Amino acid sequence: MTTIGLIGSGNIGGTVARLAVAAGHQVVLSNSRGPETLAALVSELGPSARAGTPEEAAAAGDIVVVTIPLKAYPSVPVEPLVGKVVIDTNNYYSQRDGNIAELDDDSTTSSELLQRHLPGSHVVKAFNNINFVHLGELARPAGSPERSALAVAGDDAAAKQQVSTFLDSLGYDSVDAGPLAQGRRYQPGTPAYGTPYNDPQAPAQETDPARGVMPPASPTPAVELQRALDAFGG
Ligand SMILES: NC(=O)c1ccc[n+]([C@@H]2O[C@H](COP(=O)([O-])OP(=O)(O)OC[C@H]3O[C@@H](n4cnc5c(N)ncnc54)[C@H](OP(=O)(O)O)[C@@H]3O)[C@@H](O)[C@H]2O)c1
């Protein structure tokens, strides 16, 4: 059992928390508005969950997931994350985050910005290329023929291994995409972003109104994800 700290408890944070609790982990949730605003989610998750401030979630987590609008990354607490594995789910959308010059000119990546902000932590990019609905729906036990894979990138091999072990416990295989800079191969707009997990057979008009315009989920084994990563044009 591992304690997972969550900085951000929205669509992705909430889904990771549900999967983590189902896998037998403890979770400490946080957001920008305060622990009391997370009471409903804590109550849904039960005794394995509690809420705190971002500093408390960072301090409590063996692994800490940063899952907030990218523009908020400078507010992520630095000191309590020193020496820890930090999973970065964030994506850059200039419409939401404002323009960040070094992302616009592709001289760096969003995960490298977070790593620069957290020099004493081991940042691993994961969960960013799958919609939260699909993330919740595609988890399967190890050995299932319908098991899907998620990409991991990071500069520390041991941290990546720790994240892969965590993903395995949630119901996912992992594909090592290389160092953090290679995270650009599954950023928004790449072949590995979102599309592999969409059912290609489902016509758009048959999408479920209750799930919005999200097409049905399609299990994506490691070979298929690897193919999408390899299709990245540069
Ligand atoms: N939605 C998806 O399917 C998806 C998939 C992959 C990756 N992503 C990426 O993952 C990140 C999170 O996406 P999301 O859809 O989960 O967003 P979301 O539903 O809007 O949730 C964002 C969470 O971050 C919290 N937050 C905002 N500013 C914060 C701060 N300064 N400190 C602590 N918590 C803060 C929010 O809390 P308050 O409400 O209290 O502000 C909220 O709990 C984004 O970068 C997104 O691009 C999203």
mmCIF file of C-alpha atoms and ligand atoms in Angstrom:
data_model
loop_
_atom_site.group_PDB
_atom_site.id
_atom_site.type_symbol
_atom_site.label_atom_id
_atom_site.label_comp_id
_atom_site.label_asym_id
_atom_site.label_seq_id
_atom_site.Cartn_x
_atom_site.Cartn_y
_atom_site.Cartn_z
ATOM 1 C CA MET A 1 0.000 0.000 0.000
ATOM 2 C CA THR A 2 1.202 3.427 -1.013
ATOM 3 C CA THR A 3 -0.030 6.891 -0.101
ATOM 4 C CA ILE A 4 -0.801 8.977 -3.155
ATOM 5 C CA GLY A 5 -0.841 12.752 -2.736
ATOM 6 C CA LEU A 6 -2.950 14.656 -5.246
ATOM 7 C CA ILE A 7 -2.330 18.299 -6.059
ATOM 8 C CA GLY A 8 -5.502 18.923 -8.031
ATOM 9 C CA SER A 9 -8.587 16.764 -7.560
ATOM 10 C CA GLY A 10 -10.666 17.487 -10.646
ATOM 11 C CA ASN A 11 -11.341 15.257 -13.643
ATOM 12 C CA ILE A 12 -7.972 13.506 -13.758
ATOM 13 C CA GLY A 13 -7.101 13.847 -10.055
ATOM 14 C CA GLY A 14 -10.483 12.452 -9.032
ATOM 15 C CA THR A 15 -10.199 9.554 -11.486
ATOM 16 C CA VAL A 16 -6.672 8.664 -10.337
ATOM 17 C CA ALA A 17 -7.893 8.848 -6.730
ATOM 18 C CA ARG A 18 -10.798 6.460 -7.460
ATOM 19 C CA LEU A 19 -8.501 3.981 -9.209
ATOM 20 C CA ALA A 20 -5.922 4.259 -6.410
ATOM 21 C CA VAL A 21 -8.440 3.615 -3.645
ATOM 22 C CA ALA A 22 -9.882 0.683 -5.612
ATOM 23 C CA ALA A 23 -6.316 -0.705 -5.791
ATOM 24 C CA GLY A 24 -5.897 -0.465 -2.008
ATOM 25 C CA HIS A 25 -3.861 2.726 -1.759
ATOM 26 C CA GLN A 26 -4.440 5.694 0.549
ATOM 27 C CA VAL A 27 -5.052 9.087 -1.045
ATOM 28 C CA VAL A 28 -4.653 12.652 0.196
ATOM 29 C CA LEU A 29 -6.584 15.053 -2.033
ATOM 30 C CA SER A 30 -6.036 18.787 -2.404
ATOM 31 C CA ASN A 31 -7.134 21.678 -4.576
ATOM 32 C CA SER A 32 -6.876 25.465 -4.627
ATOM 33 C CA ARG A 33 -10.065 26.197 -2.663
ATOM 34 C CA GLY A 34 -9.395 24.211 0.506
ATOM 35 C CA PRO A 35 -9.996 20.715 1.929
ATOM 36 C CA GLU A 36 -13.591 21.434 2.956
ATOM 37 C CA THR A 37 -14.545 21.785 -0.732
ATOM 38 C CA LEU A 38 -13.465 18.155 -1.291
ATOM 39 C CA ALA A 39 -15.827 16.658 1.320
ATOM 40 C CA ALA A 40 -18.099 14.994 -1.256
ATOM 41 C CA LEU A 41 -15.223 13.236 -3.010
ATOM 42 C CA VAL A 42 -13.648 12.169 0.304
ATOM 43 C CA SER A 43 -16.993 10.765 1.404
ATOM 44 C CA GLU A 44 -17.413 8.888 -1.898
ATOM 45 C CA LEU A 45 -13.907 7.403 -1.602
ATOM 46 C CA GLY A 46 -14.325 6.300 2.017
ATOM 47 C CA PRO A 47 -11.820 5.729 4.818
ATOM 48 C CA SER A 48 -8.782 5.446 2.511
ATOM 49 C CA ALA A 49 -9.163 9.106 1.523
ATOM 50 C CA ARG A 50 -8.689 12.425 3.232
ATOM 51 C CA ALA A 51 -8.256 15.998 2.073
ATOM 52 C CA GLY A 52 -5.624 18.558 2.964
ATOM 53 C CA THR A 53 -3.796 21.543 1.572
ATOM 54 C CA PRO A 54 -1.441 21.070 -1.395
ATOM 55 C CA GLU A 55 1.463 21.212 1.096
ATOM 56 C CA GLU A 56 -0.119 18.428 3.180
ATOM 57 C CA ALA A 57 -0.829 16.270 0.118
ATOM 58 C CA ALA A 58 2.760 16.802 -1.043
ATOM 59 C CA ALA A 59 4.164 15.893 2.374
ATOM 60 C CA ALA A 60 1.943 12.820 2.819
ATOM 61 C CA GLY A 61 2.419 11.219 -0.591
ATOM 62 C CA ASP A 62 4.932 8.487 -1.336
ATOM 63 C CA ILE A 63 4.039 9.425 -4.904
ATOM 64 C CA VAL A 64 2.496 12.829 -5.622
ATOM 65 C CA VAL A 65 0.368 13.548 -8.690
ATOM 66 C CA VAL A 66 0.337 17.129 -9.974
ATOM 67 C CA THR A 67 -2.856 17.495 -11.969
ATOM 68 C CA ILE A 68 -3.818 21.153 -12.303
ATOM 69 C CA PRO A 69 -4.107 23.677 -15.129
ATOM 70 C CA LEU A 70 -0.506 24.043 -16.326
ATOM 71 C CA LYS A 71 -0.452 27.801 -15.687
ATOM 72 C CA ALA A 72 -0.715 27.060 -11.923
ATOM 73 C CA TYR A 73 2.502 25.007 -11.793
ATOM 74 C CA PRO A 74 4.581 27.759 -10.087
ATOM 75 C CA SER A 75 2.308 27.353 -7.018
ATOM 76 C CA VAL A 76 3.197 23.656 -6.530
ATOM 77 C CA PRO A 77 4.998 23.402 -3.172
ATOM 78 C CA VAL A 78 8.693 22.690 -3.657
ATOM 79 C CA GLU A 79 10.129 21.778 -0.265
ATOM 80 C CA PRO A 80 7.798 18.883 0.716
ATOM 81 C CA LEU A 81 8.408 17.249 -2.682
ATOM 82 C CA VAL A 82 12.200 17.071 -2.402
ATOM 83 C CA GLY A 83 13.373 13.502 -3.029
ATOM 84 C CA LYS A 84 9.902 12.350 -4.136
ATOM 85 C CA VAL A 85 8.451 10.901 -7.297
ATOM 86 C CA VAL A 86 6.053 13.421 -8.858
ATOM 87 C CA ILE A 87 3.684 12.369 -11.640
ATOM 88 C CA ASP A 88 2.876 15.199 -14.034
ATOM 89 C CA THR A 89 -0.451 14.888 -15.890
ATOM 90 C CA ASN A 90 -0.498 18.458 -17.137
ATOM 91 C CA ASN A 91 -0.916 19.634 -20.697
ATOM 92 C CA TYR A 92 -0.311 23.012 -22.262
ATOM 93 C CA TYR A 93 -3.289 24.732 -23.816
ATOM 94 C CA SER A 94 -2.472 28.379 -24.543
ATOM 95 C CA GLN A 95 -6.199 29.258 -24.660
ATOM 96 C CA ARG A 96 -6.416 28.196 -20.998
ATOM 97 C CA ASP A 97 -2.866 28.721 -19.748
ATOM 98 C CA GLY A 98 -1.869 31.867 -21.639
ATOM 99 C CA ASN A 99 1.157 31.861 -23.919
ATOM 100 C CA ILE A 100 4.397 30.396 -22.561
ATOM 101 C CA ALA A 101 7.130 31.334 -25.058
ATOM 102 C CA GLU A 102 9.406 28.341 -24.524
ATOM 103 C CA LEU A 103 6.503 25.950 -25.068
ATOM 104 C CA ASP A 104 5.261 27.859 -28.102
ATOM 105 C CA ASP A 105 8.705 27.555 -29.731
ATOM 106 C CA ASP A 106 9.076 23.946 -28.517
ATOM 107 C CA SER A 107 12.444 24.677 -26.888
ATOM 108 C CA THR A 108 11.216 22.731 -23.863
ATOM 109 C CA THR A 109 8.201 20.734 -22.704
ATOM 110 C CA SER A 110 5.610 21.321 -20.009
ATOM 111 C CA SER A 111 6.968 18.471 -17.857
ATOM 112 C CA GLU A 112 10.484 19.909 -18.050
ATOM 113 C CA LEU A 113 9.078 23.214 -16.770
ATOM 114 C CA LEU A 114 7.625 21.380 -13.764
ATOM 115 C CA GLN A 115 10.939 19.527 -13.271
ATOM 116 C CA ARG A 116 12.775 22.861 -13.321
ATOM 117 C CA HIS A 117 10.359 24.156 -10.663
ATOM 118 C CA LEU A 118 10.977 20.995 -8.586
ATOM 119 C CA PRO A 119 14.757 20.455 -8.948
ATOM 120 C CA GLY A 120 14.937 18.046 -5.999
ATOM 121 C CA SER A 121 12.075 15.835 -7.219
ATOM 122 C CA HIS A 122 11.856 13.097 -9.847
ATOM 123 C CA VAL A 123 9.171 14.132 -12.322
ATOM 124 C CA VAL A 124 7.549 11.428 -14.449
ATOM 125 C CA LYS A 125 5.059 12.341 -17.180
ATOM 126 C CA ALA A 126 2.002 10.071 -17.178
ATOM 127 C CA PHE A 127 -1.797 10.128 -17.531
ATOM 128 C CA ASN A 128 -1.629 13.247 -19.740
ATOM 129 C CA ASN A 129 -2.535 11.583 -23.048
ATOM 130 C CA ILE A 130 -5.748 9.839 -22.018
ATOM 131 C CA ASN A 131 -9.130 11.416 -21.372
ATOM 132 C CA PHE A 132 -10.252 11.040 -17.783
ATOM 133 C CA VAL A 133 -13.397 9.121 -18.804
ATOM 134 C CA HIS A 134 -11.317 6.592 -20.714
ATOM 135 C CA LEU A 135 -8.793 6.419 -17.857
ATOM 136 C CA GLY A 136 -11.573 5.352 -15.527
ATOM 137 C CA GLU A 137 -13.051 2.875 -18.000
ATOM 138 C CA LEU A 138 -9.988 1.088 -19.385
ATOM 139 C CA ALA A 139 -8.338 -0.186 -16.174
ATOM 140 C CA ARG A 140 -8.040 -3.986 -16.263
ATOM 141 C CA PRO A 141 -6.243 -6.555 -14.062
ATOM 142 C CA ALA A 142 -2.782 -7.734 -15.129
ATOM 143 C CA GLY A 143 -2.996 -10.466 -17.751
ATOM 144 C CA SER A 144 -6.361 -9.321 -19.121
ATOM 145 C CA PRO A 145 -6.479 -9.484 -22.938
ATOM 146 C CA GLU A 146 -8.080 -6.033 -22.780
ATOM 147 C CA ARG A 147 -5.277 -4.455 -20.764
ATOM 148 C CA SER A 148 -4.206 -0.986 -21.962
ATOM 149 C CA ALA A 149 -0.884 0.793 -21.588
ATOM 150 C CA LEU A 150 0.070 4.316 -20.565
ATOM 151 C CA ALA A 151 3.278 6.142 -21.474
ATOM 152 C CA VAL A 152 5.882 7.166 -18.898
ATOM 153 C CA ALA A 153 8.784 9.547 -19.482
ATOM 154 C CA GLY A 154 11.322 10.745 -16.944
ATOM 155 C CA ASP A 155 15.010 11.300 -16.297
ATOM 156 C CA ASP A 156 15.261 8.951 -13.316
ATOM 157 C CA ALA A 157 14.961 5.232 -14.070
ATOM 158 C CA ALA A 158 14.028 4.261 -10.510
ATOM 159 C CA ALA A 159 11.249 6.865 -10.417
ATOM 160 C CA LYS A 160 9.866 5.611 -13.725
ATOM 161 C CA GLN A 161 9.911 2.063 -12.348
ATOM 162 C CA GLN A 162 8.025 3.205 -9.259
ATOM 163 C CA VAL A 163 5.397 4.872 -11.453
ATOM 164 C CA SER A 164 5.103 1.770 -13.646
ATOM 165 C CA THR A 165 4.511 -0.334 -10.524
ATOM 166 C CA PHE A 166 1.830 2.136 -9.443
ATOM 167 C CA LEU A 167 0.188 2.051 -12.901
ATOM 168 C CA ASP A 168 0.259 -1.750 -12.803
ATOM 169 C CA SER A 169 -1.623 -1.663 -9.494
ATOM 170 C CA LEU A 170 -4.266 0.632 -11.040
ATOM 171 C CA GLY A 171 -4.797 -1.656 -14.028
ATOM 172 C CA TYR A 172 -2.397 -0.424 -16.706
ATOM 173 C CA ASP A 173 0.786 -1.592 -18.407
ATOM 174 C CA SER A 174 3.334 1.078 -19.197
ATOM 175 C CA VAL A 175 5.497 2.007 -22.165
ATOM 176 C CA ASP A 176 8.789 3.743 -21.418
ATOM 177 C CA ALA A 177 8.897 6.739 -23.764
ATOM 178 C CA GLY A 178 12.402 7.748 -22.652
ATOM 179 C CA PRO A 179 13.704 10.828 -20.819
ATOM 180 C CA LEU A 180 11.393 13.682 -19.827
ATOM 181 C CA ALA A 181 12.141 15.624 -23.032
ATOM 182 C CA GLN A 182 10.657 12.716 -24.994
ATOM 183 C CA GLY A 183 7.338 13.500 -23.321
ATOM 184 C CA ARG A 184 6.796 15.758 -26.341
ATOM 185 C CA ARG A 185 5.927 12.546 -28.243
ATOM 186 C CA TYR A 186 2.607 12.327 -26.368
ATOM 187 C CA GLN A 187 1.720 15.958 -25.869
ATOM 188 C CA PRO A 188 -1.469 17.480 -27.358
ATOM 189 C CA GLY A 189 -1.582 17.183 -31.132
ATOM 190 C CA THR A 190 0.571 14.060 -31.404
ATOM 191 C CA PRO A 191 -0.610 10.651 -32.686
ATOM 192 C CA ALA A 192 -0.295 9.219 -29.154
ATOM 193 C CA TYR A 193 -2.486 11.913 -27.608
ATOM 194 C CA GLY A 194 -5.991 10.665 -26.905
ATOM 195 C CA THR A 195 -6.657 8.978 -30.227
ATOM 196 C CA PRO A 196 -5.278 5.502 -29.429
ATOM 197 C CA TYR A 197 -7.845 5.137 -26.646
ATOM 198 C CA ASN A 198 -10.800 6.132 -28.882
ATOM 199 C CA ASP A 199 -12.800 3.350 -30.487
ATOM 200 C CA PRO A 200 -12.119 3.866 -34.224
ATOM 201 C CA GLN A 201 -15.272 1.925 -35.173
ATOM 202 C CA ALA A 202 -17.628 4.226 -33.291
ATOM 203 C CA PRO A 203 -19.312 6.827 -35.484
ATOM 204 C CA ALA A 204 -19.378 10.230 -33.803
ATOM 205 C CA GLN A 205 -23.180 10.404 -33.856
ATOM 206 C CA GLU A 206 -23.359 7.318 -31.653
ATOM 207 C CA THR A 207 -21.509 8.945 -28.780
ATOM 208 C CA ASP A 208 -23.332 8.855 -25.477
ATOM 209 C CA PRO A 209 -24.800 12.255 -24.540
ATOM 210 C CA ALA A 210 -24.217 11.420 -20.858
ATOM 211 C CA ARG A 211 -20.478 11.277 -21.560
ATOM 212 C CA GLY A 212 -20.405 14.311 -23.827
ATOM 213 C CA VAL A 213 -18.755 13.929 -27.219
ATOM 214 C CA MET A 214 -16.324 11.328 -25.929
ATOM 215 C CA PRO A 215 -16.255 8.258 -28.189
ATOM 216 C CA PRO A 216 -16.320 4.829 -26.551
ATOM 217 C CA ALA A 217 -13.016 3.722 -25.055
ATOM 218 C CA SER A 218 -10.844 1.254 -26.937
ATOM 219 C CA PRO A 219 -8.326 -0.963 -25.122
ATOM 220 C CA THR A 220 -4.831 0.062 -26.248
ATOM 221 C CA PRO A 221 -2.143 -2.549 -25.688
ATOM 222 C CA ALA A 222 1.503 -1.525 -25.298
ATOM 223 C CA VAL A 223 2.403 -2.361 -28.928
ATOM 224 C CA GLU A 224 -0.316 -0.055 -30.187
ATOM 225 C CA LEU A 225 0.746 2.806 -27.915
ATOM 226 C CA GLN A 226 4.384 2.240 -28.941
ATOM 227 C CA ARG A 227 3.348 2.497 -32.592
ATOM 228 C CA ALA A 228 1.619 5.824 -31.909
ATOM 229 C CA LEU A 229 4.687 7.132 -30.037
ATOM 230 C CA ASP A 230 6.924 6.062 -32.925
ATOM 231 C CA ALA A 231 4.670 7.903 -35.400
ATOM 232 C CA PHE A 232 5.622 11.237 -33.830
ATOM 233 C CA GLY A 233 7.011 13.402 -36.610
ATOM 234 C CA GLY A 234 9.388 15.555 -34.577
HETATM 235 N N1 LIG B 1 -9.545 16.288 -18.467
HETATM 236 C C1 LIG B 1 -8.814 15.330 -19.026
HETATM 237 O O1 LIG B 1 -9.373 14.340 -19.552
HETATM 238 C C2 LIG B 1 -7.319 15.424 -19.011
HETATM 239 C C3 LIG B 1 -6.611 14.333 -19.516
HETATM 240 C C4 LIG B 1 -5.213 14.334 -19.434
HETATM 241 C C5 LIG B 1 -4.547 15.424 -18.895
HETATM 242 N N2 LIG B 1 -5.270 16.496 -18.445
HETATM 243 C C6 LIG B 1 -4.494 17.629 -17.884
HETATM 244 O O2 LIG B 1 -4.404 17.379 -16.479
HETATM 245 C C7 LIG B 1 -4.528 18.621 -15.765
HETATM 246 C C8 LIG B 1 -5.772 18.563 -14.898
HETATM 247 O O3 LIG B 1 -6.893 18.409 -15.756
HETATM 248 P P1 LIG B 1 -8.365 18.205 -15.185
HETATM 249 O O4 LIG B 1 -9.228 17.979 -16.369
HETATM 250 O O5 LIG B 1 -8.349 17.222 -14.075
HETATM 251 O O6 LIG B 1 -8.662 19.664 -14.600
HETATM 252 P P2 LIG B 1 -9.878 20.115 -13.681
HETATM 253 O O7 LIG B 1 -10.973 19.123 -13.724
HETATM 254 O O8 LIG B 1 -10.161 21.526 -14.037
HETATM 255 O O9 LIG B 1 -9.244 20.067 -12.210
HETATM 256 C C9 LIG B 1 -8.178 20.898 -11.866
HETATM 257 C C10 LIG B 1 -7.902 20.708 -10.397
HETATM 258 O O10 LIG B 1 -6.752 21.482 -10.067
HETATM 259 C C11 LIG B 1 -7.054 22.252 -8.916
HETATM 260 N N3 LIG B 1 -6.203 23.416 -8.884
HETATM 261 C C12 LIG B 1 -6.204 24.499 -9.699
HETATM 262 N N4 LIG B 1 -5.222 25.343 -9.361
HETATM 263 C C13 LIG B 1 -4.580 24.785 -8.303
HETATM 264 C C14 LIG B 1 -3.502 25.186 -7.489
HETATM 265 N N5 LIG B 1 -2.837 26.336 -7.727
HETATM 266 N N6 LIG B 1 -3.118 24.361 -6.469
HETATM 267 C C15 LIG B 1 -3.782 23.207 -6.235
HETATM 268 N N7 LIG B 1 -4.823 22.781 -6.979
HETATM 269 C C16 LIG B 1 -5.220 23.568 -8.002
HETATM 270 C C17 LIG B 1 -8.517 22.563 -9.049
HETATM 271 O O11 LIG B 1 -9.036 22.922 -7.784
HETATM 272 P P3 LIG B 1 -10.002 24.180 -7.616
HETATM 273 O O12 LIG B 1 -11.247 23.795 -8.327
HETATM 274 O O13 LIG B 1 -10.152 24.289 -6.136
HETATM 275 O O14 LIG B 1 -9.278 25.345 -8.249
HETATM 276 C C18 LIG B 1 -9.032 21.200 -9.499
HETATM 277 O O15 LIG B 1 -9.174 20.313 -8.403
HETATM 278 C C19 LIG B 1 -4.591 19.722 -16.823
HETATM 279 O O16 LIG B 1 -3.290 20.225 -17.038
HETATM 280 C C20 LIG B 1 -5.111 18.994 -18.053
HETATM 281 O O17 LIG B 1 -4.734 19.632 -19.258
HETATM 282 C C21 LIG B 1 -6.641 16.509 -18.477
#
